[in-house]
Amino acid sequence: MKSHSKLFMNMQKRTIVSLPGDGIGRVVLEETIRVLENAGFNADYVEGDIGWEFWKHEGNPLPERTIQLLEQHKISLFGAITSKPKDAAASELDPSLHEKGLVYSSPIVGLRQHFNLDVCIRPCRTYKGNPLNFIRRGQGNSIEEPEIDVAIFRQNTEGLYGGVEWSNPPEIVYKGLATHPKFIKNFGDVPVEELSISTRIFTKKATERILRAAFEYASKFGYKSVTVCEKPNVIRETSGMMYKMAQEIQAADFSGIELWNTNIDAQMMWLTKNPENYGVIVAGNMFGDIVSDGFAGLIGGLGFACSANLGKEVAVFEPTHGSAPKYADYPVSIVNPIAMMESACLMLDHIGETEIAKRIRSSISKVILDGKVRTYDMMKLTGSADVINHGAASTMQMTDAIIENL
Ligand code: IPM
Ligand code: MN
């Protein structure tokens, strides 16, 4: 009886919330769904409203109805988002919404906070034959192409993204800060209205969650090391706590995995020296954001950078590129859809459809290795509508090639 109902659960059609967002988000998402369908993934898709349009016309880029869709269906594929600074955002609001005190904030950051999607995974793996792979000079002027296989674990909700910040802080905050001797020493003579403060708060609970997720992943997929990439020599409390907790967790439960410790600045320099040496990397929110873009640059850049935002119940999968508004209205789309497709593979892994994920990844590998179908970025062309006339594959042609190789 039990096994029957389990079987039924597995066969039940899933509903995925599709969140195209802005700009090229829609085309990469639609093409990705085409791949999913051709790969045999059986699902329904419901579209959620998110992004610039909803900011302009409703004053909210992340409407409550979208939150409800995610509450209901739990799993989402997310395209891309346009973000603009505070004042630019305010000036594009519908006139009827002016003077309501609305302040724009990024809806993807909003989703991460709302659903506590605190574990962000960003794998960066070299595809053989990708002309965008990082190369460097080796001995005797030889050319080396290191094979990179890194998974970045970014704490996704706290730190500098926690949103606890002020310009001209209220008196009670000022007084609290003034209890710190360093505040008095370094900032004591600054008028309060000249102070801007962004806090970097780490909690033990979330720090432990991201660290354990990193170690568990390393252990499951056979990575030999976990590197904490922070700055504990200067940022003693938060970075320091993360590294200390990593030492404790490693000693107690993961003694077979090496624990390394790098500073974010040095790590960025080592990107070009020895990126092949790293396995799993774990960092707080801001440094995780930085180091993941750094590694993405070595494997082909934004067209290849995928991510998973995981909470206890809800999970959102997104390419880490932006919405590229200037390419959004081309008659034939030129953008590389692979980052979105890789993100969909992370989704498939997450929901247990690992075989389908494997098929899609191996098809992407074949198309890249084959080298006949390449989007403009892979041909090192400057993006323009004209790249198609120079032999670049369109988004659809790249998708077709991937589908043919499934
Ligand atoms: C990312 C992006 C976002 C972030 C932006 C768009 C808010 O850079 O997902 O890496 O900073 O987290
Ligand atoms: Mn980023």
mmCIF file of C-alpha atoms and ligand atoms in Angstrom, residues 122 154 161 289-290 292-293 320, ligand 2:
data_model
loop_
_atom_site.group_PDB
_atom_site.id
_atom_site.type_symbol
_atom_site.label_atom_id
_atom_site.label_comp_id
_atom_site.label_asym_id
_atom_site.label_seq_id
_atom_site.Cartn_x
_atom_site.Cartn_y
_atom_site.Cartn_z
ATOM 1 C CA ARG A 122 26.591 27.950 -7.841
ATOM 2 C CA ARG A 154 26.796 31.317 -0.840
ATOM 3 C CA TYR A 161 22.100 41.690 2.061
ATOM 4 C CA ASP A 289 28.352 36.824 -4.796
ATOM 5 C CA ILE A 290 31.817 38.052 -5.723
ATOM 6 C CA SER A 292 30.875 33.073 -7.820
ATOM 7 C CA ASP A 293 31.136 35.704 -10.565
ATOM 8 C CA THR A 320 23.017 34.526 -12.478
HETATM 9 MN MN MN B 2 25.914 38.404 -8.481
#
